[in-house]
mmCIF file of C-alpha atoms in Angstrom:
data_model
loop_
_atom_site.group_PDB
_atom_site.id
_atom_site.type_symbol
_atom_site.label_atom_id
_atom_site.label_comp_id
_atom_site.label_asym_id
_atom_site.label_seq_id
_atom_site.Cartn_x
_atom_site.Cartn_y
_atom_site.Cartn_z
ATOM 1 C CA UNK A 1 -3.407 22.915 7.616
ATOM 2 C CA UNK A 2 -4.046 19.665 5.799
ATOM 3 C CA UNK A 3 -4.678 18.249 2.723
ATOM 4 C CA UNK A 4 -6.508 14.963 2.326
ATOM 5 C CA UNK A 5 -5.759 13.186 -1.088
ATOM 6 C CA UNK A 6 -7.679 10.454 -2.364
ATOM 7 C CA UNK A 7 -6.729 8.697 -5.438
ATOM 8 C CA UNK A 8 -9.404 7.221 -7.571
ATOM 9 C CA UNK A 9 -10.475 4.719 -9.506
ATOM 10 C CA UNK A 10 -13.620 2.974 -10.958
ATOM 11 C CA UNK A 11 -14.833 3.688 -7.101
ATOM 12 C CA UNK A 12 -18.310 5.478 -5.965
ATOM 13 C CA UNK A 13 -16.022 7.807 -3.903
ATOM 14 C CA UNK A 14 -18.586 10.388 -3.099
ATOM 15 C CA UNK A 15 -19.885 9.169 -0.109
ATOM 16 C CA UNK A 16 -15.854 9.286 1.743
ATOM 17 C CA UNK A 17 -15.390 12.848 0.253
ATOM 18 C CA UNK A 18 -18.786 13.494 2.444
ATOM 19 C CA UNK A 19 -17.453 11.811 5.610
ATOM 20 C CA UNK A 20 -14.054 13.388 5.639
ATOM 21 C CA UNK A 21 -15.463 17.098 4.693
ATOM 22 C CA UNK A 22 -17.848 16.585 7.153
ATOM 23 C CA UNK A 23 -15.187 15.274 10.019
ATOM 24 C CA UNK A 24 -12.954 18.434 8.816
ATOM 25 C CA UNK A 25 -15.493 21.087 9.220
ATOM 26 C CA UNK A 26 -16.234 20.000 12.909
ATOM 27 C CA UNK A 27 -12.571 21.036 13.425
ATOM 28 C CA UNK A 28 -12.733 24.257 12.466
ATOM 29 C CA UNK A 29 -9.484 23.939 10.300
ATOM 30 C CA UNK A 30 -8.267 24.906 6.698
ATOM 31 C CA UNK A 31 -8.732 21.950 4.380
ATOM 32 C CA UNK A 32 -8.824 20.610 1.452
ATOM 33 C CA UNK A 33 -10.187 17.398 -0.593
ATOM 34 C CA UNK A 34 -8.589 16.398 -3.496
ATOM 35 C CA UNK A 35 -9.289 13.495 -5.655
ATOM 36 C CA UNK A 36 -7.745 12.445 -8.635
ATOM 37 C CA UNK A 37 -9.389 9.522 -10.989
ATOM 38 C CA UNK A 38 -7.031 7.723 -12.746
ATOM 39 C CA UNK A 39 -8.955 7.631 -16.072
ATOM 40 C CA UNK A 40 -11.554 5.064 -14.900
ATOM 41 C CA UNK A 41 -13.844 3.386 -17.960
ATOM 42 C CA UNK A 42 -17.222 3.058 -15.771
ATOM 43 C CA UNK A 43 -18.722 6.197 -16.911
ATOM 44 C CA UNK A 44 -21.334 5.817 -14.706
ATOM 45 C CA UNK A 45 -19.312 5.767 -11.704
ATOM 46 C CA UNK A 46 -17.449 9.338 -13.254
ATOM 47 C CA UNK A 47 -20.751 11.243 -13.318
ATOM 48 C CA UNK A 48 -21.711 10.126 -9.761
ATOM 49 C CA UNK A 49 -18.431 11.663 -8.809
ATOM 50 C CA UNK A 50 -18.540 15.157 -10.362
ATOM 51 C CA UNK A 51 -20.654 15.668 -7.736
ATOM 52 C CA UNK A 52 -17.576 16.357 -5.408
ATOM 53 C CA UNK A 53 -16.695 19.320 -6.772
ATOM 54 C CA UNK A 54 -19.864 21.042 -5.360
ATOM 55 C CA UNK A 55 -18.532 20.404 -2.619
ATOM 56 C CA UNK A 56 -16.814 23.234 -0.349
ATOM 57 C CA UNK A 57 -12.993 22.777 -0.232
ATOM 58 C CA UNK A 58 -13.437 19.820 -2.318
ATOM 59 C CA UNK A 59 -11.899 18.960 -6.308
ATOM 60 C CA UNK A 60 -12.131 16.454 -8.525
ATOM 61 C CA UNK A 61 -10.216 15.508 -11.389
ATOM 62 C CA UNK A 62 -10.235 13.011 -14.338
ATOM 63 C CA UNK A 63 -6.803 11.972 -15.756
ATOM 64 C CA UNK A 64 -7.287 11.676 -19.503
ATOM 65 C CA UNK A 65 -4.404 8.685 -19.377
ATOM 66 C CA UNK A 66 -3.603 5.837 -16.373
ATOM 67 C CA UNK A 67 -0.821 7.257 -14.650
ATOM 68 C CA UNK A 68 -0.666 4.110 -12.749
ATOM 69 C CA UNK A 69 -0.946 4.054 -8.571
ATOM 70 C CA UNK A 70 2.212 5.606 -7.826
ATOM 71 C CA UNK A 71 2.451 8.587 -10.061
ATOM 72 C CA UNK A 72 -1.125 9.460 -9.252
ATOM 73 C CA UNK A 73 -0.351 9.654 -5.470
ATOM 74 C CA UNK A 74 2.358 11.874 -6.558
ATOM 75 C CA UNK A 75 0.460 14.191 -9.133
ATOM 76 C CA UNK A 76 -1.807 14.342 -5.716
ATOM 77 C CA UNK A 77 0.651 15.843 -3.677
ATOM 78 C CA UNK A 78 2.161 17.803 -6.030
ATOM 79 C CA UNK A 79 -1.913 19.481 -6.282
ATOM 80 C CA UNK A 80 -2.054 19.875 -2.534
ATOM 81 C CA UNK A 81 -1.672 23.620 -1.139
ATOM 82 C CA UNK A 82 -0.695 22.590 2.556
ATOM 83 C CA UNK A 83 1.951 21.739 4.472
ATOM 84 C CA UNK A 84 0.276 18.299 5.975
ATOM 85 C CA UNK A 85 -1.372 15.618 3.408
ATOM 86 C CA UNK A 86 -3.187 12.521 4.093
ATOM 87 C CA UNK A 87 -3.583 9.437 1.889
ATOM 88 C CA UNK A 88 -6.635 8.163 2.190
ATOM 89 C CA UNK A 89 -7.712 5.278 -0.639
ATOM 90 C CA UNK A 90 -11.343 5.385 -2.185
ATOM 91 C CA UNK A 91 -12.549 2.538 -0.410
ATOM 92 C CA UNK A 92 -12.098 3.458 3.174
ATOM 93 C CA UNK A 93 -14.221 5.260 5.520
ATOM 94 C CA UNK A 94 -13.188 6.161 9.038
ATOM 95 C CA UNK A 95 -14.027 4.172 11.729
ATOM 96 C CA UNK A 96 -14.691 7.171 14.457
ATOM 97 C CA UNK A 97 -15.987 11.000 14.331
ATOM 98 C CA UNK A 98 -12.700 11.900 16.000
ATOM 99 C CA UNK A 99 -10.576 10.459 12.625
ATOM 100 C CA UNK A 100 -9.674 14.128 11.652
ATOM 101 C CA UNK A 101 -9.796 15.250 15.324
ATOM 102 C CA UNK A 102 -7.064 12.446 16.005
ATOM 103 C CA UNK A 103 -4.487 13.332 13.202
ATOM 104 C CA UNK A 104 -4.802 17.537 14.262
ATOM 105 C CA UNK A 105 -3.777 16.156 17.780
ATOM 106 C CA UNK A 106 -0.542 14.421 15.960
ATOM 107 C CA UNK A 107 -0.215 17.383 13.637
ATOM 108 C CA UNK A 108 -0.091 19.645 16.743
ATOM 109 C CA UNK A 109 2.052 17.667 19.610
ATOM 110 C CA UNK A 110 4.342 15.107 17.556
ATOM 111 C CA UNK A 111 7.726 16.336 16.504
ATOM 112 C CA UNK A 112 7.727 13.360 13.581
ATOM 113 C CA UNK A 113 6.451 13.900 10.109
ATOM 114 C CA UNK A 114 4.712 10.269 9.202
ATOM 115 C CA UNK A 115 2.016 8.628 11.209
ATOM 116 C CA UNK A 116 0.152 5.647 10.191
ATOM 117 C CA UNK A 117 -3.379 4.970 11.747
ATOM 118 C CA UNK A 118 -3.985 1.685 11.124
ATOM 119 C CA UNK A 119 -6.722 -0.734 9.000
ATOM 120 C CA UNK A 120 -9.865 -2.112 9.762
ATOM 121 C CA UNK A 121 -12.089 -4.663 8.533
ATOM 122 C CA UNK A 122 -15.674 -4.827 9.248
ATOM 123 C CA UNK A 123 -16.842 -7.932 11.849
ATOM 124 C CA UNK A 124 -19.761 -9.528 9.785
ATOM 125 C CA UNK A 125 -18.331 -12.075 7.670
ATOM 126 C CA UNK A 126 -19.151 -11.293 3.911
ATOM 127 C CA UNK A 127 -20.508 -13.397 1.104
ATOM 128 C CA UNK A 128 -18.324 -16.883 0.642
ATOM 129 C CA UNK A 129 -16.930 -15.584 -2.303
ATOM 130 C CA UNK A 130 -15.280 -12.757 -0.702
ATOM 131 C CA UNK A 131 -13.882 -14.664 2.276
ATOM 132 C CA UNK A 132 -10.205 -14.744 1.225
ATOM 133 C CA UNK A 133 -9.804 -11.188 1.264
ATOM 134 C CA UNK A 134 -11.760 -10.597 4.341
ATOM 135 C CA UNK A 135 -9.867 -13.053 6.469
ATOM 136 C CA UNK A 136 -6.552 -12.219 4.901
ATOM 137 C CA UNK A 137 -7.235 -8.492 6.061
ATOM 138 C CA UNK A 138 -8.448 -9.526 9.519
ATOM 139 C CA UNK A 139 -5.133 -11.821 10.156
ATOM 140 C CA UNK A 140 -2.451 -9.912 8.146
ATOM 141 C CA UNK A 141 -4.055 -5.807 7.911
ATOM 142 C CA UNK A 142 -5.855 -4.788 10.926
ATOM 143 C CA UNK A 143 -3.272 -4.916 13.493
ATOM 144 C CA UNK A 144 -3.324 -3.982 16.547
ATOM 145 C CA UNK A 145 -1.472 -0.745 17.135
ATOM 146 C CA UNK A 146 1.197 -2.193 19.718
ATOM 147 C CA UNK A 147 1.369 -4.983 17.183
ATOM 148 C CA UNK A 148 2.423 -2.530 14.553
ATOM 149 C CA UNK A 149 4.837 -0.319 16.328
ATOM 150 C CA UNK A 150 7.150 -3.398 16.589
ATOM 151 C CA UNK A 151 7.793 -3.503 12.702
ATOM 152 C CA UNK A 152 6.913 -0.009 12.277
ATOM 153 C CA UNK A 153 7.618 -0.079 8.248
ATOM 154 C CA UNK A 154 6.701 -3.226 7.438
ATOM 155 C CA UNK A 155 3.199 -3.137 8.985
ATOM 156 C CA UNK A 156 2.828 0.305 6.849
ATOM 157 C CA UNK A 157 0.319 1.151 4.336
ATOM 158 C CA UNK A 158 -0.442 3.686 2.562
ATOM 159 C CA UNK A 159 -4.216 3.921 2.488
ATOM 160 C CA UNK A 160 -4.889 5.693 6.196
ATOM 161 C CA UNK A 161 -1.297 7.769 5.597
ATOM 162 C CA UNK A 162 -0.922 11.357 7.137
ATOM 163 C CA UNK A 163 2.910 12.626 6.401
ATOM 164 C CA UNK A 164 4.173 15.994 5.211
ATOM 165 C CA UNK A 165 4.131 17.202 2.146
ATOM 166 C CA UNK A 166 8.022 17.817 1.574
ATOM 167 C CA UNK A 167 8.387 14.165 2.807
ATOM 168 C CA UNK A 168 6.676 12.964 -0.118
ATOM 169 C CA UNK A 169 8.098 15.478 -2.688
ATOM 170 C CA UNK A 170 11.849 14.851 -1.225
ATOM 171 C CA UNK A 171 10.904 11.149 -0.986
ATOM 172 C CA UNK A 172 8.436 10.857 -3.949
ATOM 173 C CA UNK A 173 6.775 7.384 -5.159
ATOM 174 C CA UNK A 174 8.366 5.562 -7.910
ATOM 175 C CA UNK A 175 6.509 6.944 -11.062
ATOM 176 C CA UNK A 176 8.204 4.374 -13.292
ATOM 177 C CA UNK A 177 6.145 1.386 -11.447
ATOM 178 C CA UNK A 178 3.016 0.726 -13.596
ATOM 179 C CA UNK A 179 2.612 -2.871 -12.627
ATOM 180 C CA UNK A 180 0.587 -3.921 -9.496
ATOM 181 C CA UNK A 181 1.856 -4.204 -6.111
ATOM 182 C CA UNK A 182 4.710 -3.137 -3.476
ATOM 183 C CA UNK A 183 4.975 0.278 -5.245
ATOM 184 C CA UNK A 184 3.731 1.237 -1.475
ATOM 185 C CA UNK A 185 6.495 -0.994 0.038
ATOM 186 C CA UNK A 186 8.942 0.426 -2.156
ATOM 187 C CA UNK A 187 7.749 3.849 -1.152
ATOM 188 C CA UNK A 188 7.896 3.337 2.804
ATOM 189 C CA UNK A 189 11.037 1.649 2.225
ATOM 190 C CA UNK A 190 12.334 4.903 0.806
ATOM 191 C CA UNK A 191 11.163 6.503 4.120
ATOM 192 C CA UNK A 192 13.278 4.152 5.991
ATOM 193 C CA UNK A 193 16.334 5.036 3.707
ATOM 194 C CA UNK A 194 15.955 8.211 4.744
ATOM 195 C CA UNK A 195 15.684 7.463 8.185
ATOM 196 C CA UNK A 196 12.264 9.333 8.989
ATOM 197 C CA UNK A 197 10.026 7.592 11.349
ATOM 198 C CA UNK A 198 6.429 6.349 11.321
ATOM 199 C CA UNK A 199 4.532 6.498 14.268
ATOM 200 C CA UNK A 200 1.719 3.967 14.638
ATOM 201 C CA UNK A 201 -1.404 5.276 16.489
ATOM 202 C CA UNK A 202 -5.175 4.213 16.606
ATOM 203 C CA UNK A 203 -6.826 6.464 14.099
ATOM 204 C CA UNK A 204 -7.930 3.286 11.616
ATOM 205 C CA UNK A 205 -10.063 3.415 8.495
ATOM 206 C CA UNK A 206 -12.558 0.467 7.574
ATOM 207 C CA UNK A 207 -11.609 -1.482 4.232
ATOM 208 C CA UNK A 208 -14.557 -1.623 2.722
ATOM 209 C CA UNK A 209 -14.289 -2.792 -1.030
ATOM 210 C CA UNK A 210 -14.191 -6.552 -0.948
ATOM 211 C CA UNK A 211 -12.795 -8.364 -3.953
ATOM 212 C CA UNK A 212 -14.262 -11.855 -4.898
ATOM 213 C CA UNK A 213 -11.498 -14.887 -3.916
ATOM 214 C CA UNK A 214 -10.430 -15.692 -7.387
ATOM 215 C CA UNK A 215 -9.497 -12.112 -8.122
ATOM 216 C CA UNK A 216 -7.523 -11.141 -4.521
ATOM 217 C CA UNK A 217 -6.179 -14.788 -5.445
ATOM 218 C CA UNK A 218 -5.266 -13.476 -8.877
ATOM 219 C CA UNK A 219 -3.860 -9.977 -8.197
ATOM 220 C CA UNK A 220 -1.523 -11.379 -5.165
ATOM 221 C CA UNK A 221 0.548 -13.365 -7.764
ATOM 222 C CA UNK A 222 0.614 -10.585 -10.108
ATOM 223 C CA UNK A 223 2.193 -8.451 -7.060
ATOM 224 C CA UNK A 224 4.316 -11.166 -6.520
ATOM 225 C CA UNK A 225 5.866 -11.325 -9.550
ATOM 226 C CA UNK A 226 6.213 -7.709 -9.199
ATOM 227 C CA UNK A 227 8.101 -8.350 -6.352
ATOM 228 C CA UNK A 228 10.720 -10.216 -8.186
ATOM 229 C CA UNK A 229 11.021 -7.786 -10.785
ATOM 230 C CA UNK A 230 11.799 -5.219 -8.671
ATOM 231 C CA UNK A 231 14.004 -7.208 -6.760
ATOM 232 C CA UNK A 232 16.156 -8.325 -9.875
ATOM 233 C CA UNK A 233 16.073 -4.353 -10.544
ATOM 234 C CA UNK A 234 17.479 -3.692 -6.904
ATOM 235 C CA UNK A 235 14.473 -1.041 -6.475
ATOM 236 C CA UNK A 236 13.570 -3.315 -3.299
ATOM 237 C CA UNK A 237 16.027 -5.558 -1.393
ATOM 238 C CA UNK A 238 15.526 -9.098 -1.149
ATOM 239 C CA UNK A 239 15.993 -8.787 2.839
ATOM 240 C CA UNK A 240 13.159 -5.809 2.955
ATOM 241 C CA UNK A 241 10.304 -8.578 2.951
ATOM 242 C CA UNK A 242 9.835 -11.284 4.758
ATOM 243 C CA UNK A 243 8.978 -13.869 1.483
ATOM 244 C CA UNK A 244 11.985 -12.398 0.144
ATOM 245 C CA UNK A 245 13.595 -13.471 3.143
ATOM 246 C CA UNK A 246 12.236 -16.963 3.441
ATOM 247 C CA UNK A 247 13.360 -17.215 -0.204
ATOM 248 C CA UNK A 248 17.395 -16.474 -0.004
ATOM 249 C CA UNK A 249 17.130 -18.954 3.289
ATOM 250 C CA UNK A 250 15.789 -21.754 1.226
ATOM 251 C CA UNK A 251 18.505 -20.691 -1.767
ATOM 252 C CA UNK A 252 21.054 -20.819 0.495
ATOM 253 C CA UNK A 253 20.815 -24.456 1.445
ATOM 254 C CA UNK A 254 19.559 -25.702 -2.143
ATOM 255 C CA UNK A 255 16.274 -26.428 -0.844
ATOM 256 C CA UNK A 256 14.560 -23.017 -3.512
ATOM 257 C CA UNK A 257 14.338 -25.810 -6.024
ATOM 258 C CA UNK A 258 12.733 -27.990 -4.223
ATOM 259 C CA UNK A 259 10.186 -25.935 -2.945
ATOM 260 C CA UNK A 260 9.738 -24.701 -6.692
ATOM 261 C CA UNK A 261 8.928 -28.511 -7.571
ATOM 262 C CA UNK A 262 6.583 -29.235 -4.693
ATOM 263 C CA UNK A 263 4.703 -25.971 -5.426
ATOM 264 C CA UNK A 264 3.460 -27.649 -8.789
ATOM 265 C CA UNK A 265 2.291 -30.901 -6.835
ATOM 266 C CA UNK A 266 0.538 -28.595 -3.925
ATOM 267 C CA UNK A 267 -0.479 -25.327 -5.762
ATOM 268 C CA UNK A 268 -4.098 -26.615 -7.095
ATOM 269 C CA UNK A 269 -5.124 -28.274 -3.438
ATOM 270 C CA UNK A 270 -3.944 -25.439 -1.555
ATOM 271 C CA UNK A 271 -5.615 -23.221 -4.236
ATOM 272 C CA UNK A 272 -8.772 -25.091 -3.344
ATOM 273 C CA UNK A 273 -8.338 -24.593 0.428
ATOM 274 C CA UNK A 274 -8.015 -20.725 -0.625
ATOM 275 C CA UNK A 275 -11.151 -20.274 -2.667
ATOM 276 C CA UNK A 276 -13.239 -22.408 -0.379
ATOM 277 C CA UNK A 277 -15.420 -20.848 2.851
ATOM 278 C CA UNK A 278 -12.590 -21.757 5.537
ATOM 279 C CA UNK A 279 -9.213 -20.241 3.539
ATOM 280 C CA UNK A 280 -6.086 -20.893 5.797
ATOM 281 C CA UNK A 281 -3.586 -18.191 5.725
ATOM 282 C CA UNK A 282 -0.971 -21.033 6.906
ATOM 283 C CA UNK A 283 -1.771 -22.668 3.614
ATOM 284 C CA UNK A 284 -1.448 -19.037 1.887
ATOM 285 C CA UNK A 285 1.830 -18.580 2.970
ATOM 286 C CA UNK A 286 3.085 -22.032 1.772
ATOM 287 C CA UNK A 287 1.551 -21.555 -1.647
ATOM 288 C CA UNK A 288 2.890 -17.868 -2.040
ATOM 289 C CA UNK A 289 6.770 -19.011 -0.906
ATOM 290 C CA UNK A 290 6.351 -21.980 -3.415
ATOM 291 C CA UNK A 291 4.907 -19.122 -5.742
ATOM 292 C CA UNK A 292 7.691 -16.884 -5.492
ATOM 293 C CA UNK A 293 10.416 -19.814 -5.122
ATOM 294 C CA UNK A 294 8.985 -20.857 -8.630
ATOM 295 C CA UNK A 295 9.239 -17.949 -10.634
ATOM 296 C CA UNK A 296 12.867 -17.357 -13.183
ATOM 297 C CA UNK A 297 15.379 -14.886 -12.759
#
């Protein structure tokens, strides 16, 4: 019946694996729980893992190399024995007791093969270091579910994920991406090519693993410049985001430049603004455009 893969790294994933077996055994329905580490370092965190594979139904496996985010999602599948899989990343837990209950429902009555459940974020604020990833998950993540359906693929993501399994093995990830970020968009965007729909329902996970500020800061430029590379590659179209968008509108009256130019005279105030206990995503979305305008074919 379903599969639930969890990919792995340098995460406690134990307690999840406990949740969702637990969730999955109140539905009377054949299961498994598969989770793949992709060669974490903490060794610490490894042992308290093994522990999932005394687990009924459950496995757990350490890659001896990084196979990077995509291929590991794919290695995943390719390990799962049923026809339905769901994507689940190590730092989620469901929000409800009816999160399995909910997808069996889909799996039963929907005649599509990808449904998305949505992202949550919890409502105490966290510590002020950590507020630029909670807000930017509150205002750009957890959408509402009517919110979502109107850019079905673009308000995607692949860590609350239930599809089927030949979906994902006709329509694999890109191995070949290593770097971090939009390896998911790239993947959903291969969905779209071949014109299989998502449906959006309200089945969300909590995000629970809250980076500090400088470090969300940090890895959001490294997945921009991602981004561009796979642009200049043609893996992802320039149209298929909406900075890439924003970007070939500014080209296309000279004004890319420009915005290159005033990014160096903005970037460290707006940086401040960012890192400090009342980030603006406004200001986020000018710095990332003047980011992304800046950076050399």
């Amino acid at each position: 019946m379903l599969s639930v893969l969890i990919p792995t790294y340098n995460y406690y994933t134990l307690p999840l694996v406990q949740v969702i077996q637990r969730l999955a055994e109140l539905e009377s329905i054949n299961y498994e729980i598969i989770v793949f580490d992709d060669a974490s370092n903490r060794q610490e965190i490894v042992e308290k893992n093994q522990a999932i594979n005394d687990l009924a139904n459950c496995f757990y496996k350490i890659h001896k190399q990084n196979l990077g985010r995509a291929e590991n999602r794919n290695q995943l599948a390719l390990k799962a024995q049923y026809d339905w899989i769901l994507f689940l990343d190590c730092d989620t837990i469901p929000t409800s007791d009816y999160f399995i209950k909910n997808y069996i429902e889909f799996i039963k009555n929907s005649t599509e093969s990808v449904c998305f459940g949505g992202l949550a974020y919890q409502k105490n604020q966290p510590s002020n270091n950590q507020l630029l990833r909670w807000v930017y998950g509150q205002k750009r993540e957890a959408l509402p579910v009517d919110v979502r359906r109107q850019n079905p693929y673009q308000t995607t993501l692949v860590s609350n994920l239930l599809l089927q399994r030949k979906s994902l093995l006709e329509n694999p990830f890109d191995g070949n991406l290593k770097k971090y970020g939009f390896e998911d968009f790239a993947f959903i965007a291969g969905l779209k090519k071949q014109n299989l729909s998502i449906v959006h329902i309200e089945n969300p996970v909590f995000h629970l693993n809250l980076e500090n500020s400088v470090d969300f800061f940090q890895k959001h430029l490294e997945a921009l410049t991602h981004l561009h590379e796979l642009i200049e590659q043609n893996i992802i179209e320039p149209q298929a985001t909406s900075i890439g968008k924003w970007k070939n509108r500014l080209k296309k009256i000279k004004l890319d430049f420009i915005m290159a130019i005033a990014h160096r005279i903005w970037a460290p105030l707006i940086k401040k603004n960012l890192l400090s206990r009342k980030p603006s995503m406004l200001l986020f979305d000018v710095y990332k455009l003047g980011y992304f305008c800046s950076l050399k074919t």
